[in-house]
Amino acid sequence: MTLVEAIILGIVQGFTEFLPISSSGHLVLGQAILGIEQPGNEFEILVHLGTLVSVLVVFFDDIKSLLSSLKSKKTQSFILFILIGTLPAIVVGFGFKGLLESLFENVTAVGGALIFTGIVLYGSTYAKKQDKDHSWKTAILIGCAQAVAIIPGISRS
């Protein structure tokens, strides 16, 4: 991969990460369009580290507020729900590592996942919006959605 190709893919990552589309799926397609045959998903991980830094910068005040209120029961419950919601992604990520890695090299699977995401996003426009308190059940449900979103082309949105 050349420096120019890496910059192009970094721009794709930057534009797609905060949209309700899959940045990972678009990186896979971008590599295919540019003719980059790089085994594994090390580059995707690297650009996602850049995204992590931007998230930490953008949400710095929220993170600081959360950390300063650790003694609050509401904050403790919120952090517990985050941890519970992380478990399905850990299980899927480690349990299906080989399969998931192979999907990062399968443009057809990514295309199908992007279409699926589009259908779900379109269907969600008809969903009734509800503002509920979190519970361990919603944490697990959100965690399962996050686990499915490990698949390139499936958006966490």
XYZ file of C-alpha atoms in Angstrom:
157
model
C 0.000 0.000 0.000
C 1.365 3.375 -0.977
C 1.211 6.502 1.131
C -1.358 8.033 -1.246
C -3.574 4.930 -0.970
C -3.300 5.022 2.832
C -4.297 8.707 2.834
C -7.286 7.989 0.567
C -8.432 5.172 2.833
C -7.876 7.367 5.900
C -10.145 9.976 4.339
C -12.767 7.300 3.616
C -12.562 6.228 7.266
C -12.836 9.798 8.477
C -15.895 10.554 6.343
C -17.742 7.313 7.024
C -17.080 6.660 10.724
C -19.642 9.069 12.100
C -22.281 8.463 9.419
C -24.874 5.701 9.834
C -22.929 3.494 7.426
C -20.180 0.958 7.948
C -16.732 2.523 7.808
C -15.150 -0.950 7.861
C -17.245 -2.037 4.895
C -16.275 1.068 2.974
C -12.602 0.475 3.760
C -12.884 -3.045 2.344
C -14.546 -1.665 -0.804
C -11.982 1.142 -1.023
C -9.144 -1.363 -0.911
C -10.838 -3.419 -3.628
C -11.358 -0.354 -5.840
C -7.730 0.709 -5.383
C -6.534 -2.848 -6.040
C -4.911 -3.182 -2.630
C -4.466 -6.783 -1.602
C -3.387 -6.577 1.996
C -4.088 -9.719 4.008
C -5.585 -9.320 7.449
C -7.238 -6.252 8.868
C -4.273 -4.470 10.447
C -4.875 -1.309 8.396
C -8.534 -1.177 9.445
C -7.457 -1.470 13.061
C -4.902 1.304 12.603
C -7.405 3.778 11.135
C -9.928 2.847 13.818
C -7.314 3.829 16.403
C -7.374 7.270 14.778
C -11.148 7.253 15.186
C -10.754 6.301 18.848
C -8.518 9.321 19.409
C -11.086 11.601 17.746
C -13.878 10.110 19.888
C -11.827 10.696 23.034
C -11.241 14.316 21.991
C -14.871 14.997 21.034
C -16.317 13.326 24.114
C -13.580 14.391 26.533
C -15.926 16.497 28.675
C -18.509 13.681 28.849
C -15.831 11.141 29.802
C -14.416 13.522 32.408
C -17.906 14.074 33.834
C -18.522 10.329 33.948
C -15.228 9.686 35.735
C -15.830 12.484 38.229
C -19.219 11.017 39.162
C -18.076 7.424 39.749
C -19.545 7.417 43.262
C -23.027 8.068 41.896
C -25.323 5.011 41.694
C -26.593 6.201 38.290
C -23.033 6.355 36.914
C -22.165 2.967 38.394
C -25.265 1.436 36.769
C -24.392 3.080 33.456
C -20.844 1.675 33.537
C -22.190 -1.760 34.499
C -24.535 -1.660 31.491
C -21.609 -0.704 29.243
C -19.635 -3.678 30.540
C -22.612 -6.028 30.086
C -23.140 -4.653 26.578
C -19.496 -5.305 25.723
C -19.662 -9.027 26.546
C -21.463 -10.211 23.370
C -18.898 -8.461 21.159
C -16.058 -10.076 23.100
C -17.615 -13.536 22.740
C -18.323 -13.085 19.023
C -14.994 -11.372 18.313
C -12.895 -14.079 19.893
C -15.213 -16.992 19.149
C -15.534 -16.274 15.431
C -12.204 -14.546 14.829
C -11.251 -16.578 11.760
C -14.614 -16.153 10.071
C -14.726 -12.442 10.819
C -11.205 -11.919 9.453
C -12.149 -13.695 6.229
C -15.110 -11.344 5.773
C -12.701 -8.400 5.583
C -11.395 -9.942 2.356
C -14.785 -10.829 0.823
C -16.181 -7.924 -1.212
C -19.390 -9.838 -1.980
C -20.113 -10.433 1.711
C -19.388 -6.776 2.479
C -21.723 -5.671 -0.324
C -24.481 -7.894 1.050
C -23.886 -6.541 4.558
C -24.070 -2.946 3.275
C -27.382 -3.720 1.562
C -28.663 -5.297 4.783
C -27.612 -2.176 6.720
C -29.434 0.017 4.201
C -32.612 -2.028 4.561
C -32.433 -1.908 8.374
C -31.782 1.845 8.370
C -34.666 2.449 5.968
C -36.959 0.239 8.060
C -35.934 2.058 11.212
C -37.518 5.255 9.877
C -40.867 3.579 10.572
C -39.961 2.484 14.102
C -41.640 4.149 17.032
C -39.115 6.118 19.059
C -39.093 5.354 22.757
C -37.025 6.884 25.514
C -36.515 4.118 28.044
C -34.190 3.672 30.966
C -31.448 1.133 30.412
C -31.573 -2.277 32.018
C -29.452 -5.387 31.796
C -31.812 -6.613 29.032
C -31.312 -3.504 26.894
C -27.564 -3.675 27.578
C -27.454 -7.253 26.277
C -29.598 -6.345 23.257
C -27.349 -3.399 22.404
C -24.316 -5.627 22.950
C -25.691 -8.238 20.550
C -26.251 -5.520 17.933
C -22.663 -4.365 18.477
C -21.468 -7.955 18.075
C -23.270 -8.284 14.730
C -21.759 -4.934 13.701
C -18.287 -6.487 13.854
C -19.129 -7.809 10.393
C -17.722 -5.340 7.835
C -20.658 -3.644 6.119
C -22.968 -3.827 9.119
C -23.310 -0.449 10.786
C -23.547 0.056 14.543
C -26.222 2.657 13.799
